[in-house]
PDB file of C-alpha atoms in Angstrom:
ATOM      1  CA  MET A   1       1.247  49.073  47.228  1.00 48.00           C
ATOM      2  CA  LYS A   2      -0.769  47.286  44.557  1.00 46.00           C
ATOM      3  CA  LYS A   3      -4.077  48.186  45.204  1.00 45.00           C
ATOM      4  CA  HIS A   4      -6.814  45.242  45.681  1.00 47.00           C
ATOM      5  CA  ALA A   5     -10.377  46.966  44.914  1.00 46.00           C
ATOM      6  CA  VAL A   6     -12.921  45.365  47.774  1.00 44.00           C
ATOM      7  CA  ALA A   7     -16.629  44.579  47.587  1.00 45.00           C
ATOM      8  CA  ALA A   8     -19.065  45.776  48.976  1.00 46.00           C
ATOM      9  CA  ALA A   9     -21.241  44.038  51.533  1.00 45.00           C
ATOM     10  CA  GLY A  10     -23.229  41.725  50.751  1.00 48.00           C
ATOM     11  CA  GLU A  11     -22.050  42.156  47.572  1.00 51.00           C
ATOM     12  CA  PRO A  12     -19.988  38.622  44.884  1.00 51.00           C
ATOM     13  CA  LEU A  13     -16.159  39.443  44.189  1.00 49.00           C
ATOM     14  CA  PRO A  14     -15.507  40.136  40.981  1.00 52.00           C
ATOM     15  CA  GLN A  15     -13.952  37.686  39.158  1.00 52.00           C
ATOM     16  CA  GLU A  16     -10.555  37.982  37.180  1.00 51.00           C
ATOM     17  CA  HIS A  17     -10.427  37.227  33.819  1.00 50.00           C
ATOM     18  CA  THR A  18      -8.799  34.049  32.939  1.00 51.00           C
ATOM     19  CA  ASN A  19      -8.212  31.115  30.594  1.00 52.00           C
ATOM     20  CA  ALA A  20      -7.335  28.147  32.716  1.00 50.00           C
ATOM     21  CA  ASP A  21     -10.904  27.243  31.372  1.00 52.00           C
ATOM     22  CA  ALA A  22     -10.059  27.232  27.699  1.00 51.00           C
ATOM     23  CA  SER A  23      -8.599  24.694  25.082  1.00 47.00           C
ATOM     24  CA  PRO A  24      -4.630  25.606  24.884  1.00 52.00           C
ATOM     25  CA  PRO A  25      -3.976  25.838  21.293  1.00 55.00           C
ATOM     26  CA  GLN A  26      -2.631  23.018  19.883  1.00 61.00           C
ATOM     27  CA  ASP A  27       1.977  23.225  20.063  1.00 77.00           C
ATOM     28  CA  HIS A  28       2.800  24.305  16.742  1.00 77.00           C
ATOM     29  CA  ARG A  29       6.439  22.412  17.000  1.00 79.00           C
ATOM     30  CA  VAL A  30       4.326  19.630  17.991  1.00 79.00           C
ATOM     31  CA  ARG A  31       2.171  19.064  14.948  1.00 83.00           C
ATOM     32  CA  VAL A  32       5.195  20.326  12.311  1.00 78.00           C
ATOM     33  CA  ALA A  33       7.385  17.584  13.925  1.00 73.00           C
ATOM     34  CA  GLU A  34       3.952  14.693  13.476  1.00 81.00           C
ATOM     35  CA  ILE A  35       3.773  16.234   9.571  1.00 82.00           C
ATOM     36  CA  LYS A  36       7.526  15.354   9.426  1.00 84.00           C
ATOM     37  CA  ARG A  37       7.205  12.499  10.434  1.00 86.00           C
ATOM     38  CA  GLU A  38       4.331  10.965   8.755  1.00 89.00           C
ATOM     39  CA  ARG A  39       5.934  12.709   5.392  1.00 90.00           C
ATOM     40  CA  MET A  40       9.011  10.282   5.759  1.00 91.00           C
ATOM     41  CA  ARG A  41       7.312   6.982   6.235  1.00 92.00           C
ATOM     42  CA  GLU A  42       5.815   7.100   3.450  1.00 92.00           C
ATOM     43  CA  ARG A  43       9.353   7.856   1.654  1.00 93.00           C
ATOM     44  CA  LEU A  44      10.164   5.415   2.875  1.00 93.00           C
ATOM     45  CA  ILE A  45       7.481   3.313   1.900  1.00 91.00           C
ATOM     46  CA  GLU A  46       7.816   5.126  -1.357  1.00 90.00           C
ATOM     47  CA  ALA A  47      11.661   3.415  -1.743  1.00 92.00           C
ATOM     48  CA  THR A  48      10.484  -0.212  -0.433  1.00 90.00           C
ATOM     49  CA  MET A  49       8.420  -0.035  -3.031  1.00 85.00           C
ATOM     50  CA  ALA A  50      10.835   1.246  -5.941  1.00 87.00           C
ATOM     51  CA  ALA A  51      13.101  -1.290  -4.602  1.00 87.00           C
ATOM     52  CA  TYR A  52      10.962  -3.884  -5.562  1.00 82.00           C
ATOM     53  CA  LEU A  53      11.861  -2.828  -8.593  1.00 79.00           C
ATOM     54  CA  GLU A  54      15.848  -3.023  -8.890  1.00 80.00           C
ATOM     55  CA  CYS A  55      14.985  -6.725  -6.817  1.00 77.00           C
ATOM     56  CA  GLU A  56      16.081 -10.361  -8.773  1.00 73.00           C
ATOM     57  CA  PRO A  57      13.220 -12.693  -8.834  1.00 64.00           C
ATOM     58  CA  GLY A  58      12.588 -14.592  -5.050  1.00 65.00           C
ATOM     59  CA  HIS A  59      14.952 -11.808  -3.830  1.00 74.00           C
ATOM     60  CA  HIS A  60      13.496  -8.650  -0.785  1.00 80.00           C
ATOM     61  CA  PRO A  61      14.694  -4.793  -1.005  1.00 87.00           C
ATOM     62  CA  VAL A  62      17.324  -4.661   1.604  1.00 91.00           C
ATOM     63  CA  VAL A  63      17.695  -1.583   4.637  1.00 93.00           C
ATOM     64  CA  ASP A  64      21.006   0.002   2.328  1.00 93.00           C
ATOM     65  CA  ASP A  65      18.140  -0.209  -0.735  1.00 93.00           C
ATOM     66  CA  VAL A  66      15.818   1.592   1.051  1.00 93.00           C
ATOM     67  CA  ILE A  67      17.774   4.431   1.874  1.00 93.00           C
ATOM     68  CA  ARG A  68      19.930   4.536  -0.836  1.00 94.00           C
ATOM     69  CA  ILE A  69      16.624   5.433  -3.676  1.00 94.00           C
ATOM     70  CA  ALA A  70      15.272   7.297  -0.074  1.00 92.00           C
ATOM     71  CA  GLU A  71      18.483   9.301  -0.033  1.00 93.00           C
ATOM     72  CA  VAL A  72      18.672   9.016   3.961  1.00 93.00           C
ATOM     73  CA  SER A  73      20.328   8.183   6.699  1.00 93.00           C
ATOM     74  CA  ARG A  74      20.410   4.640   8.661  1.00 92.00           C
ATOM     75  CA  GLY A  75      19.484   6.012  11.460  1.00 91.00           C
ATOM     76  CA  SER A  76      16.279   8.202   9.720  1.00 92.00           C
ATOM     77  CA  PHE A  77      15.099   4.742   8.629  1.00 93.00           C
ATOM     78  CA  TYR A  78      15.377   3.229  11.741  1.00 94.00           C
ATOM     79  CA  LYS A  79      13.687   6.254  13.478  1.00 92.00           C
ATOM     80  CA  HIS A  80      10.375   5.009  11.739  1.00 92.00           C
ATOM     81  CA  PHE A  81      11.141   1.757  11.591  1.00 93.00           C
ATOM     82  CA  GLU A  82      11.901  -1.258  13.941  1.00 92.00           C
ATOM     83  CA  ALA A  83      12.594  -3.261  10.594  1.00 92.00           C
ATOM     84  CA  ILE A  84      12.491  -4.084   6.897  1.00 90.00           C
ATOM     85  CA  ASP A  85       9.713  -6.338   7.390  1.00 88.00           C
ATOM     86  CA  GLU A  86       7.623  -3.756   9.512  1.00 90.00           C
ATOM     87  CA  VAL A  87       7.767  -1.565   6.415  1.00 90.00           C
ATOM     88  CA  PHE A  88       6.922  -4.993   4.803  1.00 86.00           C
ATOM     89  CA  ALA A  89       3.876  -5.570   6.892  1.00 83.00           C
ATOM     90  CA  GLU A  90       2.242  -1.595   6.315  1.00 86.00           C
ATOM     91  CA  ILE A  91       2.404  -2.073   2.507  1.00 85.00           C
ATOM     92  CA  GLY A  92       0.358  -5.364   2.424  1.00 80.00           C
ATOM     93  CA  ARG A  93      -1.983  -3.813   4.613  1.00 80.00           C
ATOM     94  CA  ARG A  94      -2.243  -1.378   2.944  1.00 83.00           C
ATOM     95  CA  MET A  95      -2.948  -2.826  -0.753  1.00 81.00           C
ATOM     96  CA  ALA A  96      -4.879  -5.245   0.839  1.00 76.00           C
ATOM     97  CA  ARG A  97      -6.729  -3.083   2.419  1.00 80.00           C
ATOM     98  CA  GLU A  98      -7.567  -0.914  -0.883  1.00 83.00           C
ATOM     99  CA  MET A  99      -7.621  -4.146  -3.596  1.00 81.00           C
ATOM    100  CA  LEU A 100     -10.718  -5.036  -1.223  1.00 80.00           C
ATOM    101  CA  GLN A 101     -12.811  -1.493  -0.937  1.00 85.00           C
ATOM    102  CA  THR A 102     -11.601  -1.314  -5.130  1.00 89.00           C
ATOM    103  CA  TYR A 103     -13.091  -4.534  -5.979  1.00 87.00           C
ATOM    104  CA  GLY A 104     -16.104  -4.459  -3.635  1.00 85.00           C
ATOM    105  CA  ARG A 105     -17.483  -0.694  -5.081  1.00 91.00           C
ATOM    106  CA  LEU A 106     -16.362  -2.449  -9.046  1.00 91.00           C
ATOM    107  CA  THR A 107     -19.414  -5.878  -8.277  1.00 89.00           C
ATOM    108  CA  ALA A 108     -21.583  -3.354  -6.463  1.00 88.00           C
ATOM    109  CA  SER A 109     -23.437  -2.898 -10.130  1.00 86.00           C
ATOM    110  CA  LEU A 110     -22.374  -6.945 -11.412  1.00 88.00           C
ATOM    111  CA  GLN A 111     -24.406  -9.083 -11.008  1.00 87.00           C
ATOM    112  CA  ASP A 112     -23.474 -12.118 -12.516  1.00 90.00           C
ATOM    113  CA  GLY A 113     -21.289 -14.216 -10.173  1.00 89.00           C
ATOM    114  CA  ALA A 114     -18.723 -15.485 -12.373  1.00 92.00           C
ATOM    115  CA  ALA A 115     -17.830 -11.506 -13.260  1.00 93.00           C
ATOM    116  CA  ARG A 116     -17.540 -10.704  -9.728  1.00 91.00           C
ATOM    117  CA  MET A 117     -14.882 -13.366  -9.440  1.00 91.00           C
ATOM    118  CA  ALA A 118     -13.249 -12.541 -12.277  1.00 93.00           C
ATOM    119  CA  LEU A 119     -12.595  -8.287 -11.370  1.00 93.00           C
ATOM    120  CA  GLY A 120     -10.257  -9.593  -9.010  1.00 89.00           C
ATOM    121  CA  PRO A 121      -8.151 -11.228 -11.219  1.00 91.00           C
ATOM    122  CA  LEU A 122      -8.737  -8.828 -13.208  1.00 93.00           C
ATOM    123  CA  MET A 123      -7.664  -5.628 -12.052  1.00 92.00           C
ATOM    124  CA  ALA A 124      -4.873  -6.691 -10.202  1.00 89.00           C
ATOM    125  CA  LEU A 125      -3.214  -8.206 -13.379  1.00 92.00           C
ATOM    126  CA  VAL A 126      -4.177  -4.813 -14.489  1.00 92.00           C
ATOM    127  CA  ARG A 127      -2.706  -2.627 -11.942  1.00 90.00           C
ATOM    128  CA  ALA A 128       0.687  -4.400 -11.971  1.00 89.00           C
ATOM    129  CA  ALA A 129       1.271  -3.668 -15.716  1.00 90.00           C
ATOM    130  CA  MET A 130      -0.359   0.085 -15.011  1.00 90.00           C
ATOM    131  CA  GLU A 131       1.744   0.338 -12.409  1.00 86.00           C
ATOM    132  CA  PRO A 132       4.850  -1.484 -12.703  1.00 84.00           C
ATOM    133  CA  ARG A 133       6.462  -1.036  -7.750  1.00 81.00           C
ATOM    134  CA  HIS A 134       2.321  -1.999  -7.211  1.00 81.00           C
ATOM    135  CA  GLY A 135       3.082  -5.490  -9.594  1.00 81.00           C
ATOM    136  CA  ALA A 136       6.447  -6.456  -8.299  1.00 80.00           C
ATOM    137  CA  PHE A 137       5.160  -6.180  -4.563  1.00 80.00           C
ATOM    138  CA  ILE A 138       1.861  -8.210  -5.206  1.00 77.00           C
ATOM    139  CA  ALA A 139       4.055 -11.072  -7.255  1.00 75.00           C
ATOM    140  CA  ARG A 140       6.252 -11.710  -3.645  1.00 69.00           C
ATOM    141  CA  VAL A 141       6.275 -15.109  -1.647  1.00 53.00           C
ATOM    142  CA  ASP A 142       5.128 -11.628   1.405  1.00 54.00           C
ATOM    143  CA  PHE A 143       2.051 -10.308  -0.063  1.00 56.00           C
ATOM    144  CA  ILE A 144       0.905 -14.051  -0.714  1.00 55.00           C
ATOM    145  CA  GLU A 145       1.648 -15.023   2.114  1.00 56.00           C
ATOM    146  CA  PHE A 146      -0.403 -12.058   3.805  1.00 54.00           C
ATOM    147  CA  LEU A 147      -2.789 -13.098   0.886  1.00 53.00           C
ATOM    148  CA  ALA A 148      -3.726 -16.435   2.948  1.00 50.00           C
ATOM    149  CA  SER A 149      -3.136 -15.241   6.641  1.00 51.00           C
ATOM    150  CA  ASP A 150      -6.459 -14.848   8.875  1.00 50.00           C
ATOM    151  CA  GLU A 151      -6.569 -10.381   8.130  1.00 49.00           C
ATOM    152  CA  PRO A 152      -9.538  -9.922   7.493  1.00 42.00           C
ATOM    153  CA  ARG A 153      -8.851  -7.366   4.815  1.00 41.00           C
ATOM    154  CA  ALA A 154      -7.213  -9.949   3.279  1.00 44.00           C
ATOM    155  CA  SER A 155     -10.746 -11.896   2.364  1.00 63.00           C
ATOM    156  CA  LEU A 156     -11.335 -10.833  -1.272  1.00 70.00           C
ATOM    157  CA  VAL A 157     -10.646 -14.403  -2.536  1.00 79.00           C
ATOM    158  CA  ALA A 158     -12.436 -16.059   0.021  1.00 81.00           C
ATOM    159  CA  MET A 159     -14.991 -14.038   0.005  1.00 79.00           C
ATOM    160  CA  SER A 160     -15.672 -14.092  -3.685  1.00 82.00           C
ATOM    161  CA  LEU A 161     -15.335 -17.633  -3.772  1.00 87.00           C
ATOM    162  CA  HIS A 162     -17.510 -18.225  -1.008  1.00 86.00           C
ATOM    163  CA  GLU A 163     -19.901 -16.316  -2.637  1.00 84.00           C
ATOM    164  CA  GLY A 164     -19.642 -17.358  -6.157  1.00 86.00           C
ATOM    165  CA  ARG A 165     -20.259 -20.572  -4.329  1.00 90.00           C
ATOM    166  CA  LEU A 166     -23.212 -20.250  -2.909  1.00 88.00           C
ATOM    167  CA  HIS A 167     -24.189 -18.999  -6.095  1.00 86.00           C
ATOM    168  CA  GLY A 168     -23.312 -21.786  -8.940  1.00 89.00           C
ATOM    169  CA  ALA A 169     -21.229 -19.718 -10.404  1.00 89.00           C
ATOM    170  CA  VAL A 170     -18.716 -21.689  -9.760  1.00 91.00           C
ATOM    171  CA  THR A 171     -18.248 -25.361  -8.629  1.00 92.00           C
ATOM    172  CA  PHE A 172     -15.367 -26.763  -6.013  1.00 93.00           C
ATOM    173  CA  ASP A 173     -14.818 -28.926  -3.120  1.00 92.00           C
ATOM    174  CA  SER A 174     -11.625 -27.781  -1.702  1.00 92.00           C
ATOM    175  CA  ILE A 175     -11.318 -23.835  -0.225  1.00 88.00           C
ATOM    176  CA  GLN A 176      -7.793 -23.651   0.453  1.00 86.00           C
ATOM    177  CA  ALA A 177      -6.857 -25.814  -3.644  1.00 91.00           C
ATOM    178  CA  ALA A 178      -9.807 -22.407  -5.025  1.00 91.00           C
ATOM    179  CA  MET A 179      -8.089 -19.838  -3.275  1.00 86.00           C
ATOM    180  CA  ASP A 180      -4.057 -21.313  -4.490  1.00 87.00           C
ATOM    181  CA  LEU A 181      -5.851 -21.365  -8.072  1.00 91.00           C
ATOM    182  CA  VAL A 182      -6.663 -17.726  -8.158  1.00 89.00           C
ATOM    183  CA  VAL A 183      -4.036 -16.857  -6.134  1.00 85.00           C
ATOM    184  CA  GLY A 184      -1.274 -18.755  -7.753  1.00 87.00           C
ATOM    185  CA  THR A 185      -2.294 -17.752 -10.774  1.00 91.00           C
ATOM    186  CA  THR A 186      -2.924 -14.024 -10.338  1.00 88.00           C
ATOM    187  CA  VAL A 187       0.940 -14.290  -8.683  1.00 86.00           C
ATOM    188  CA  GLU A 188       2.300 -15.951 -11.738  1.00 89.00           C
ATOM    189  CA  GLY A 189       0.427 -13.512 -14.278  1.00 91.00           C
ATOM    190  CA  ALA A 190       2.019 -10.682 -11.827  1.00 88.00           C
ATOM    191  CA  ARG A 191       5.589 -12.611 -11.882  1.00 86.00           C
ATOM    192  CA  ARG A 192       5.148 -12.621 -15.928  1.00 90.00           C
ATOM    193  CA  ILE A 193       3.971  -8.932 -16.723  1.00 89.00           C
ATOM    194  CA  VAL A 194       7.037  -6.938 -14.166  1.00 83.00           C
ATOM    195  CA  ARG A 195       9.600  -9.210 -15.935  1.00 85.00           C
ATOM    196  CA  THR A 196       8.199  -7.801 -19.564  1.00 86.00           C
ATOM    197  CA  ARG A 197       6.899  -5.036 -18.455  1.00 81.00           C
ATOM    198  CA  THR A 198       4.294  -4.605 -21.345  1.00 83.00           C
ATOM    199  CA  LEU A 199       0.317  -5.191 -21.058  1.00 86.00           C
ATOM    200  CA  ASP A 200      -0.669  -7.127 -23.509  1.00 89.00           C
ATOM    201  CA  GLY A 201      -4.744  -7.112 -22.296  1.00 90.00           C
ATOM    202  CA  GLY A 202      -5.560 -10.658 -24.721  1.00 93.00           C
ATOM    203  CA  TYR A 203      -3.457 -12.137 -21.784  1.00 95.00           C
ATOM    204  CA  ILE A 204      -4.580 -11.472 -19.329  1.00 95.00           C
ATOM    205  CA  ARG A 205      -8.590 -11.329 -19.973  1.00 96.00           C
ATOM    206  CA  GLU A 206      -7.119 -15.341 -21.420  1.00 96.00           C
ATOM    207  CA  LEU A 207      -5.595 -15.616 -17.603  1.00 96.00           C
ATOM    208  CA  ALA A 208      -8.842 -14.627 -16.098  1.00 96.00           C
ATOM    209  CA  GLY A 209     -10.510 -16.795 -18.323  1.00 96.00           C
ATOM    210  CA  MET A 210      -8.564 -20.234 -17.529  1.00 96.00           C
ATOM    211  CA  VAL A 211      -9.722 -19.441 -13.933  1.00 95.00           C
ATOM    212  CA  LEU A 212     -13.238 -18.758 -13.612  1.00 96.00           C
ATOM    213  CA  ARG A 213     -12.743 -23.002 -16.640  1.00 96.00           C
ATOM    214  CA  GLY A 214     -10.895 -24.090 -13.677  1.00 95.00           C
ATOM    215  CA  LEU A 215     -13.058 -23.320 -11.269  1.00 95.00           C
ATOM    216  CA  GLY A 216     -16.169 -24.780 -13.047  1.00 94.00           C
ATOM    217  CA  VAL A 217     -17.412 -22.231 -15.395  1.00 95.00           C
ATOM    218  CA  SER A 218     -18.679 -22.954 -18.919  1.00 95.00           C
ATOM    219  CA  PRO A 219     -15.922 -22.167 -21.657  1.00 96.00           C
ATOM    220  CA  LEU A 220     -18.794 -19.950 -23.307  1.00 96.00           C
ATOM    221  CA  ALA A 221     -19.935 -18.608 -19.566  1.00 95.00           C
ATOM    222  CA  ALA A 222     -16.704 -17.845 -18.589  1.00 96.00           C
ATOM    223  CA  ASP A 223     -15.802 -15.748 -21.608  1.00 96.00           C
ATOM    224  CA  ARG A 224     -19.030 -13.433 -20.783  1.00 96.00           C
ATOM    225  CA  ALA A 225     -17.933 -13.062 -17.789  1.00 96.00           C
ATOM    226  CA  VAL A 226     -14.678 -11.889 -18.259  1.00 96.00           C
ATOM    227  CA  SER A 227     -16.138  -9.478 -20.824  1.00 96.00           C
ATOM    228  CA  GLN A 228     -18.658  -8.223 -18.842  1.00 96.00           C
ATOM    229  CA  ALA A 229     -15.326  -7.712 -15.392  1.00 95.00           C
ATOM    230  CA  TRP A 230     -13.316  -6.050 -17.470  1.00 95.00           C
ATOM    231  CA  GLN A 231     -15.784  -3.655 -19.539  1.00 94.00           C
ATOM    232  CA  ARG A 232     -15.980  -2.509 -15.808  1.00 95.00           C
ATOM    233  CA  LEU A 233     -12.599  -1.888 -14.688  1.00 93.00           C
ATOM    234  CA  VAL A 234     -13.183  -0.077 -17.803  1.00 93.00           C
ATOM    235  CA  ASP A 235     -16.290   2.305 -17.659  1.00 93.00           C
ATOM    236  CA  GLU A 236     -14.682   2.820 -14.387  1.00 93.00           C
ATOM    237  CA  SER A 237     -11.486   3.295 -14.608  1.00 92.00           C
ATOM    238  CA  ALA A 238     -11.582   7.233 -14.729  1.00 92.00           C
ATOM    239  CA  THR A 239     -12.428   6.123 -10.961  1.00 93.00           C
ATOM    240  CA  LEU A 240      -9.152   4.261 -10.817  1.00 92.00           C
ATOM    241  CA  SER A 241      -5.869   6.587  -9.591  1.00 88.00           C
ATOM    242  CA  TRP A 242      -3.682   4.135 -11.056  1.00 89.00           C
ATOM    243  CA  TRP A 243      -5.184   3.455 -14.248  1.00 90.00           C
ATOM    244  CA  LYS A 244      -3.763   4.351 -18.229  1.00 81.00           C
ATOM    245  CA  PRO A 245      -5.001   4.600 -21.659  1.00 69.00           C
ATOM    246  CA  VAL A 246      -5.360   1.354 -22.492  1.00 56.00           C
ATOM    247  CA  SER A 247      -6.654  -0.197 -25.683  1.00 49.00           C
ATOM    248  CA  PRO A 248      -9.011  -2.752 -25.285  1.00 45.00           C
ATOM    249  CA  ALA A 249      -7.717  -5.133 -27.856  1.00 45.00           C
TER     250      ALA A 249
END
């Protein structure tokens, strides 16, 4: 029979050592499963963006396109997303969030309101040329609708327009009309860039200048603003993961 130690009278009983109060170690299998799940989600998102490059204008990828590029089964897709629209929404949110963060950082040192306004279209168009998958997505109607929604992270255009009008850099009566001008011109420019697969710096700067002139900026001031915004992009190119070497011509 196992013997137990008996404490002397008046002495506290000895406490057995236990790990009951210690935090249990993280289940390794759960952690590995989470990592695999996140990797598969990213794989499907990347495949969806790649699928956009194969689509004809006005069309969108379907699940079969995505699983073919990702080289996974249909069941694998539906383990991670309920529908292809869920993937589109995730890409849209990510892009809008990243665009807003990058815009805020790059415009922090730009004092000219028109230059700040020009940076948005310039950034979107240059990236469309340097990263075609990105351009293929923003050139779609679903991304236009996302930018026009009430999603706080999609307020880049409205924010820059309100700020520009407040400081007298641009003039307009209808914020909706002004947004349509900026977004519509940028999206059409992205469509042309994706279709031609070329980066024409002169075309991109001219398009941004036209946007500014349409918002009441004088031709001279518009050219100056576009030059400042373009130089800002070039100066910060090392901090942009998507930037590729480009001639300023």
